[in-house]
Short mmCIF file of C-alpha atoms and ligand atoms in Angstrom, two decimals:
data_model
loop_
_atom_site.label_atom_id
_atom_site.label_comp_id
_atom_site.label_asym_id
_atom_site.label_seq_id
_atom_site.Cartn_x
_atom_site.Cartn_y
_atom_site.Cartn_z
CA UNK A 1 119.34 69.36 103.69
CA UNK A 2 121.53 70.05 106.55
CA UNK A 3 121.77 68.80 109.94
CA UNK A 4 123.57 71.00 112.41
CA UNK A 5 124.73 69.08 115.20
CA UNK A 6 127.02 69.38 118.44
CA UNK A 7 125.22 72.70 119.23
CA UNK A 8 126.06 73.62 122.88
CA UNK A 9 123.35 76.13 123.16
CA UNK A 10 120.49 76.98 120.59
CA UNK A 11 119.21 80.30 121.16
CA UNK A 12 115.83 80.22 119.49
CA UNK A 13 114.71 83.60 120.48
CA UNK A 14 111.26 81.82 120.33
CA UNK A 15 108.87 80.54 123.17
CA UNK A 16 111.28 77.18 122.99
CA UNK A 17 113.88 79.46 124.60
CA UNK A 18 117.66 78.21 124.90
CA UNK A 19 118.00 74.37 124.07
CA UNK A 20 121.19 72.86 125.61
CA UNK A 21 123.00 70.08 123.22
CA UNK A 22 120.75 70.97 120.30
CA UNK A 23 120.39 70.42 116.76
CA UNK A 24 118.98 71.98 114.01
CA UNK A 25 117.81 70.85 110.59
CA UNK A 26 117.48 73.05 107.32
CA UNK A 27 115.99 72.30 103.77
CA UNK A 28 115.83 74.44 101.03
CA UNK A 29 116.93 77.56 103.05
CA UNK A 30 114.54 77.28 105.71
CA UNK A 31 114.51 75.44 109.19
CA UNK A 32 112.40 72.25 109.05
CA UNK A 33 113.29 70.80 112.83
CA UNK A 34 114.66 72.47 116.15
CA UNK A 35 115.30 70.42 119.23
CA UNK A 36 117.56 68.55 121.44
CA UNK A 37 120.21 66.55 119.75
CA UNK A 38 118.83 63.29 121.14
CA UNK A 39 115.30 63.69 119.73
CA UNK A 40 116.42 64.25 115.98
CA UNK A 41 113.95 62.39 114.10
CA UNK A 42 115.41 59.36 111.90
CA UNK A 43 114.31 60.62 108.89
CA UNK A 44 117.16 63.28 108.80
CA UNK A 45 119.72 61.04 109.34
CA UNK A 46 120.83 61.15 105.56
CA UNK A 47 121.12 65.05 105.82
CA UNK A 48 124.54 66.66 105.16
CA UNK A 49 125.94 66.67 108.85
CA UNK A 50 127.45 70.06 110.00
CA UNK A 51 129.24 69.73 113.11
CA UNK A 52 129.25 72.90 115.43
CA UNK A 53 131.81 71.69 117.40
CA UNK A 54 130.15 72.04 121.08
CA UNK A 55 129.56 75.96 120.07
CA UNK A 56 126.63 78.41 120.66
CA UNK A 57 124.33 79.09 118.06
CA UNK A 58 121.78 82.07 117.24
CA UNK A 59 119.96 83.66 114.58
CA UNK A 60 121.94 86.03 112.20
CA UNK A 61 121.97 89.46 113.49
CA UNK A 62 119.30 91.64 111.90
CA UNK A 63 120.80 94.84 111.33
CA UNK A 64 117.77 96.99 110.65
CA UNK A 65 119.43 100.23 110.38
CA UNK A 66 122.55 101.12 108.21
CA UNK A 67 123.70 103.63 105.56
CA UNK A 68 125.75 101.34 103.64
CA UNK A 69 125.75 103.49 100.33
CA UNK A 70 128.33 105.99 100.56
CA UNK A 71 132.12 106.98 99.83
CA UNK A 72 134.77 108.77 101.76
CA UNK A 73 135.23 108.89 105.38
CA UNK A 74 134.95 111.46 107.92
CA UNK A 75 137.84 110.51 110.29
CA UNK A 76 138.73 114.36 110.96
CA UNK A 77 135.11 115.12 112.09
CA UNK A 78 135.50 112.20 114.56
CA UNK A 79 138.91 112.90 116.01
CA UNK A 80 137.39 116.50 116.58
CA UNK A 81 134.50 115.19 118.24
CA UNK A 82 136.67 113.21 120.58
CA UNK A 83 138.73 116.66 121.20
CA UNK A 84 135.20 118.26 122.07
CA UNK A 85 133.38 119.14 119.21
CA UNK A 86 129.50 118.18 119.06
CA UNK A 87 128.15 116.00 116.22
CA UNK A 88 126.14 118.51 113.67
CA UNK A 89 123.75 116.96 110.92
CA UNK A 90 125.74 119.42 108.56
CA UNK A 91 128.72 116.48 108.21
CA UNK A 92 126.38 114.54 105.93
CA UNK A 93 127.04 116.92 103.15
CA UNK A 94 130.72 116.16 102.98
CA UNK A 95 129.44 112.29 102.46
CA UNK A 96 127.19 113.84 99.82
CA UNK A 97 130.09 115.07 97.60
CA UNK A 98 132.11 111.92 98.01
CA UNK A 99 129.28 109.68 97.03
CA UNK A 100 127.92 111.93 94.10
CA UNK A 101 131.32 111.47 92.39
CA UNK A 102 132.15 107.93 93.47
CA UNK A 103 129.72 106.39 90.58
CA UNK A 104 127.85 103.38 90.61
CA UNK A 105 130.50 100.57 90.12
CA UNK A 106 132.34 101.70 92.95
CA UNK A 107 129.36 102.28 95.40
CA UNK A 108 128.36 98.83 94.38
CA UNK A 109 132.13 97.52 95.19
CA UNK A 110 131.89 99.32 98.46
CA UNK A 111 128.40 98.03 99.24
CA UNK A 112 129.23 94.36 98.62
CA UNK A 113 132.46 94.89 100.98
CA UNK A 114 130.33 96.27 103.40
CA UNK A 115 127.63 93.53 103.54
CA UNK A 116 130.82 90.85 103.68
CA UNK A 117 131.91 92.81 106.58
CA UNK A 118 128.42 92.17 108.29
CA UNK A 119 128.37 88.73 107.76
CA UNK A 120 132.11 88.45 109.22
CA UNK A 121 130.47 89.67 112.20
CA UNK A 122 127.33 87.29 112.36
CA UNK A 123 124.81 89.56 110.22
CA UNK A 124 122.66 88.16 107.76
CA UNK A 125 119.92 90.56 107.27
CA UNK A 126 120.60 94.13 106.24
CA UNK A 127 118.60 97.34 106.07
CA UNK A 128 120.19 100.25 103.98
CA UNK A 129 119.24 103.74 103.26
CA UNK A 130 120.19 106.06 100.50
CA UNK A 131 120.60 109.63 101.69
CA UNK A 132 124.03 110.59 100.49
CA UNK A 133 123.19 111.73 96.82
CA UNK A 134 120.57 114.35 97.99
CA UNK A 135 119.34 115.00 94.28
CA UNK A 136 117.39 112.81 92.05
CA UNK A 137 120.20 111.45 90.06
CA UNK A 138 122.56 110.19 92.82
CA UNK A 139 119.49 108.99 94.89
CA UNK A 140 118.06 106.87 92.29
CA UNK A 141 121.70 105.58 91.69
CA UNK A 142 122.18 104.87 95.52
CA UNK A 143 118.66 103.28 95.29
CA UNK A 144 119.54 101.11 92.34
CA UNK A 145 122.85 99.84 93.77
CA UNK A 146 121.25 98.95 97.04
CA UNK A 147 118.23 97.27 95.52
CA UNK A 148 120.60 94.79 93.73
CA UNK A 149 121.91 93.34 97.08
CA UNK A 150 119.88 94.21 99.88
CA UNK A 151 116.27 93.56 100.67
CA UNK A 152 115.31 96.22 102.60
CA UNK A 153 116.24 99.47 101.16
CA UNK A 154 115.00 102.77 102.31
CA UNK A 155 114.66 105.99 100.39
CA UNK A 156 116.25 108.72 102.78
CA UNK A 157 116.33 111.77 100.34
CA UNK A 158 115.30 113.87 103.20
CA UNK A 159 118.66 113.10 105.29
CA UNK A 160 119.59 116.84 105.04
CA UNK A 161 118.93 119.79 102.72
CA UNK A 162 121.87 119.83 100.55
CA UNK A 163 124.21 123.13 100.99
CA UNK A 164 122.95 125.82 99.15
CA UNK A 165 119.35 124.70 98.56
CA UNK A 166 116.23 126.09 100.03
CA UNK A 167 114.43 123.77 102.67
CA UNK A 168 110.83 123.90 101.06
CA UNK A 169 112.23 123.55 97.56
CA UNK A 170 114.11 120.62 98.43
CA UNK A 171 111.26 118.84 100.18
CA UNK A 172 109.19 119.49 97.10
CA UNK A 173 111.78 117.63 95.00
CA UNK A 174 112.33 114.92 97.46
CA UNK A 175 108.42 114.29 97.60
CA UNK A 176 108.16 114.96 93.57
CA UNK A 177 110.51 113.90 91.13
CA UNK A 178 112.86 112.48 93.42
CA UNK A 179 110.15 109.93 95.09
CA UNK A 180 108.83 109.23 91.74
CA UNK A 181 112.29 107.96 90.34
CA UNK A 182 113.07 106.05 93.33
CA UNK A 183 110.09 104.58 94.70
CA UNK A 184 110.32 101.57 92.29
CA UNK A 185 113.63 100.33 93.79
CA UNK A 186 112.89 100.65 97.53
CA UNK A 187 110.27 99.54 100.06
CA UNK A 188 110.68 102.15 102.84
CA UNK A 189 110.72 105.79 103.34
CA UNK A 190 112.76 107.60 105.99
CA UNK A 191 113.04 111.28 107.05
CA UNK A 192 115.68 112.73 109.58
CA UNK A 193 113.39 114.62 111.76
CA UNK A 194 116.01 116.71 113.83
CA UNK A 195 116.82 120.33 114.43
CA UNK A 196 119.47 120.70 111.66
CA UNK A 197 117.54 118.51 109.50
CA UNK A 198 113.87 118.36 108.72
CA UNK A 199 111.08 119.95 111.26
CA UNK A 200 107.62 118.22 112.00
CA UNK A 201 105.85 119.86 109.04
CA UNK A 202 108.33 118.76 106.52
CA UNK A 203 108.83 115.28 108.07
CA UNK A 204 105.02 114.93 107.52
CA UNK A 205 105.13 115.79 104.35
CA UNK A 206 107.88 113.24 103.35
CA UNK A 207 106.27 110.59 105.02
CA UNK A 208 102.86 111.04 103.83
CA UNK A 209 103.96 111.28 100.38
CA UNK A 210 106.01 108.03 100.87
CA UNK A 211 102.99 106.22 102.14
CA UNK A 212 100.93 107.54 98.84
CA UNK A 213 103.59 106.33 96.90
CA UNK A 214 103.03 102.59 98.61
CA UNK A 215 106.38 102.89 100.71
CA UNK A 216 106.34 101.70 104.38
CA UNK A 217 107.43 104.23 107.03
CA UNK A 218 110.58 104.36 109.47
CA UNK A 219 112.02 107.59 111.05
CA UNK A 220 115.18 108.90 112.31
CA UNK A 221 114.03 110.91 115.63
CA UNK A 222 114.85 112.23 119.00
CA UNK A 223 118.61 112.02 118.46
CA UNK A 224 120.02 115.01 119.10
CA UNK A 225 117.40 116.26 121.58
CA UNK A 226 113.55 116.36 122.24
CA UNK A 227 111.47 116.62 119.26
CA UNK A 228 108.58 115.54 117.42
CA UNK A 229 109.94 112.33 115.85
CA UNK A 230 108.69 109.63 118.10
CA UNK A 231 105.04 111.05 118.16
CA UNK A 232 105.03 111.58 114.55
CA UNK A 233 106.36 107.92 113.89
CA UNK A 234 103.77 106.40 116.27
CA UNK A 235 100.78 108.65 114.67
CA UNK A 236 101.81 107.61 111.19
CA UNK A 237 102.37 104.12 112.14
CA UNK A 238 105.96 103.86 111.31
CA UNK A 239 107.51 100.39 111.83
CA UNK A 240 110.39 102.11 113.47
CA UNK A 241 111.72 105.19 115.06
CA UNK A 242 115.35 105.25 115.44
CA UNK A 243 117.90 106.81 117.62
CA UNK A 244 115.34 107.49 120.56
CA UNK A 245 118.14 109.15 122.93
CA UNK A 246 116.00 111.97 124.06
CA UNK A 247 112.50 110.77 125.14
CA UNK A 248 109.69 112.43 127.26
CA UNK A 249 107.28 110.09 129.28
CA UNK A 250 104.78 111.04 126.67
CA UNK A 251 107.05 109.67 123.93
CA UNK A 252 107.71 106.46 126.05
CA UNK A 253 103.65 105.97 126.44
CA UNK A 254 103.12 106.32 123.01
CA UNK A 255 105.95 103.92 121.89
CA UNK A 256 104.55 101.43 124.51
CA UNK A 257 100.79 101.88 123.39
CA UNK A 258 102.19 101.26 119.45
CA UNK A 259 103.57 98.75 116.84
CA UNK A 260 106.73 101.22 116.27
CA UNK A 261 109.66 99.61 117.41
CA UNK A 262 112.07 101.96 118.99
CA UNK A 263 115.58 101.25 117.62
CA UNK A 264 118.64 101.96 119.86
CA UNK A 265 121.85 102.75 117.96
CA UNK A 266 124.66 102.44 120.76
CA UNK A 267 127.59 102.51 118.64
CA UNK A 268 126.49 105.78 117.32
CA UNK A 269 125.73 106.82 120.55
CA UNK A 270 129.40 106.29 121.88
CA UNK A 271 130.68 107.90 118.32
CA UNK A 272 128.53 110.90 118.96
CA UNK A 273 128.95 111.20 122.75
CA UNK A 274 125.15 111.16 123.00
CA UNK A 275 123.84 109.34 126.27
CA UNK A 276 123.07 106.01 125.48
CA UNK A 277 119.46 105.29 125.43
CA UNK A 278 117.84 104.41 128.33
CA UNK A 279 116.93 100.65 127.49
CA UNK A 280 115.44 99.52 130.52
CA UNK A 281 113.18 102.70 130.66
CA UNK A 282 111.93 101.44 127.32
CA UNK A 283 111.83 97.61 128.12
CA UNK A 284 110.11 98.12 131.45
CA UNK A 285 107.32 100.25 129.94
CA UNK A 286 106.71 97.80 127.58
CA UNK A 287 108.03 99.17 124.38
CA UNK A 288 109.21 96.91 121.52
CA UNK A 289 113.20 97.57 121.10
CA UNK A 290 115.70 96.70 118.53
CA UNK A 291 119.74 97.47 118.20
CA UNK A 292 121.35 98.08 115.20
CA UNK A 293 124.52 99.22 113.88
CA UNK A 294 123.85 102.34 112.20
CA UNK A 295 126.71 101.74 110.01
CA UNK A 296 127.69 105.15 108.06
CA UNK A 297 130.82 107.44 107.93
CA UNK A 298 129.51 110.16 110.33
CA UNK A 299 128.21 108.82 113.52
CA UNK A 300 128.72 104.95 113.58
CA UNK A 301 131.82 103.39 111.35
CA UNK A 302 131.07 100.01 112.36
CA UNK A 303 128.72 97.02 111.33
CA UNK A 304 129.51 95.49 114.18
CA UNK A 305 126.47 93.93 115.93
CA UNK A 306 128.47 92.00 118.19
CA UNK A 307 129.82 95.60 119.60
CA UNK A 308 126.20 96.85 119.79
CA UNK A 309 124.80 93.70 121.71
CA UNK A 310 128.12 93.71 124.20
CA UNK A 311 127.41 97.72 124.82
CA UNK A 312 123.73 96.92 125.45
CA UNK A 313 124.71 94.68 128.15
CA UNK A 314 127.60 96.26 129.81
CA UNK A 315 126.40 99.78 129.80
CA UNK A 316 122.57 99.57 128.82
CA UNK A 317 121.94 97.01 131.69
CA UNK A 318 120.21 94.88 129.20
CA UNK A 319 120.32 91.04 129.95
CA UNK A 320 121.93 88.81 127.44
CA UNK A 321 118.54 87.27 126.25
CA UNK A 322 117.01 91.17 125.80
CA UNK A 323 120.22 92.09 124.20
CA UNK A 324 120.08 89.17 121.47
CA UNK A 325 116.06 89.42 120.91
CA UNK A 326 116.53 93.15 120.44
CA UNK A 327 119.38 92.60 117.58
CA UNK A 328 117.65 89.66 116.06
CA UNK A 329 113.68 89.28 116.35
CA UNK A 330 113.51 93.06 117.42
CA UNK A 331 115.55 93.96 114.41
CA UNK A 332 113.17 91.57 112.30
CA UNK A 333 109.99 93.31 113.57
CA UNK A 334 111.62 97.02 112.81
CA UNK A 335 111.45 95.31 109.43
CA UNK A 336 108.11 93.82 109.47
CA UNK A 337 110.01 90.27 108.74
CA UNK A 338 109.07 88.61 112.00
CA UNK A 339 107.06 85.55 112.05
CA UNK A 340 103.27 86.12 112.15
CA UNK A 341 100.14 83.73 112.41
CA UNK A 342 98.71 82.75 109.29
CA UNK A 343 95.69 80.52 108.58
CA UNK A 344 96.32 76.86 108.22
CA UNK A 345 99.64 75.14 108.40
CA UNK A 346 101.85 78.14 107.56
CA UNK A 347 104.41 78.44 110.36
CA UNK A 348 107.58 80.81 110.51
CA UNK A 349 106.49 82.89 107.92
CA UNK A 350 106.43 86.97 107.74
CA UNK A 351 103.38 88.86 107.05
CA UNK A 352 104.30 88.70 103.16
CA UNK A 353 104.49 84.77 103.39
CA UNK A 354 108.42 84.74 103.69
CA UNK A 355 110.67 83.01 105.75
CA UNK A 356 110.70 84.80 108.76
CA UNK A 357 113.77 86.52 110.59
CA UNK A 358 115.30 86.78 113.76
CA UNK A 359 114.09 83.69 115.33
CA UNK A 360 115.17 79.95 114.81
CA UNK A 361 111.71 78.27 114.53
CA UNK A 362 110.32 75.69 111.99
CA UNK A 363 109.39 77.77 108.61
CA UNK A 364 111.88 80.64 109.47
CA UNK A 365 115.03 81.48 107.61
CA UNK A 366 117.90 79.19 108.36
CA UNK A 367 120.26 82.31 109.21
CA UNK A 368 122.54 81.30 111.92
CA UNK A 369 125.44 83.00 113.73
CA UNK A 370 127.65 80.28 115.26
CA UNK A 371 129.68 81.71 118.16
CA UNK A 372 133.25 80.63 118.77
CA UNK A 373 132.24 80.14 122.38
CA UNK A 374 130.35 77.52 124.37
CA UNK A 375 127.88 79.91 125.40
CA UNK A 376 126.73 83.38 124.19
CA UNK A 377 127.36 85.35 127.08
CA UNK A 378 130.83 85.36 125.75
CA UNK A 379 129.74 88.13 123.67
CA UNK A 380 129.86 90.64 126.62
CA UNK A 381 132.11 88.44 128.84
CA UNK A 382 135.07 88.85 126.20
CA UNK A 383 134.10 92.21 124.55
CA UNK A 384 136.02 93.12 121.27
CA UNK A 385 137.41 89.40 120.85
CA UNK A 386 136.54 87.64 117.40
CA UNK A 387 133.75 85.74 118.70
CA UNK A 388 131.75 84.81 115.31
CA UNK A 389 132.91 81.29 114.21
CA UNK A 390 130.71 80.94 111.21
CA UNK A 391 127.46 82.89 109.67
CA UNK A 392 124.97 80.97 107.70
CA UNK A 393 122.41 82.86 105.64
CA UNK A 394 119.26 80.70 103.89
CA UNK A 395 121.28 77.48 104.89
CA UNK A 396 124.36 78.66 103.00
CA UNK A 397 127.64 79.59 104.89
CA UNK A 398 128.44 83.29 103.93
CA UNK A 399 131.59 83.51 106.61
CA UNK A 400 134.03 81.18 108.35
O1 LIG B 1 121.74 107.78 111.37
N1 LIG B 1 121.17 110.87 112.01
C1 LIG B 1 121.24 110.89 110.56
N2 LIG B 1 121.72 110.11 109.98
C2 LIG B 1 122.79 109.14 110.23
C3 LIG B 1 124.26 110.05 110.42
C4 LIG B 1 124.59 110.51 108.82
C5 LIG B 1 125.99 111.39 109.04
O2 LIG B 1 126.17 112.26 109.96
O3 LIG B 1 126.65 110.87 107.88
C6 LIG B 1 122.59 108.62 111.46
O4 LIG B 1 123.66 108.91 112.84
#
């Protein structure tokens, strides 16, 4: 049991709001008490004391969109983009070659390094996709490597039609042998529904096949222009539609009336010179939003959620509270890991009865991001500074 004390402000991301001069008690990896330091029950006096040094504490970031299984980099493509070239989905094929030839051992080492880098930036929960193998053997390898280290793994065989392949034949492989092999290792299926990748009919085929195989749905949509991704995601009840740079009013209304989270990827938007998502338009319409890093070598070679949150505040006109919520509880909702009501005394558990993510509430995972600052506004006030002091996952320190 641990008693975290000397917390200048505890951002609970719950009805309890921000508690000044707070304390938090952990037992068995979950939170058992939160409140003002002056009210810690005497029963917890014997717990191991962790002095947070008058620092701000918030839930660990929930990074609900990454592509961490890859080898190689595309620095030249990025440099060309900075010189004026457009981003095109075809660059994925470059990473495909490097990923196919890496081997499971190297992919695993790279994944572990990426998880550690995420922890160093305050991230405690990760989703990762496959999607750079693009054949049954390599997609299976990616899924197995990912499943050994990441709880939420997404099958993204439908990331790009590999060079030289016929699109319809490739989709048939994705929804047939590839899905059959990969499904036991993943919980989600995704499709890049975009010009240059997969059209609406192909995307629907992929998502419906995934659902029939027991997987839950996510969609890459509306990244490079208007398109059917958002409407398809809402229609099929996807947990999240990600990118959402180009939205019609009908898209926004559909999202607002749904349980599909709109996941914004600001680091990607800056790296691809796409317009940043109109966060205010979404929030003001009542859409549930998330912020994620989209770590990948093509469009967002960063896992820094701090950077994403900073961008959301400075450039997307989100309040600090909104940005923190989007990067914690919003991400948890996009992964269906948020606390939901259960019968009886169960509190702080997700729909599957696991400790919930993204909120500092009793019963939830004790995933903490301790900032090296007295208040959380330093995330935006001191952009780019090393503001993460410590990261704790399920009550164990994983960074700092
Ligand atoms: O989320 N948009 C599709 N997939 C990735 C980019 C992949 C790549 O270019 O390597 C993304 O941005």
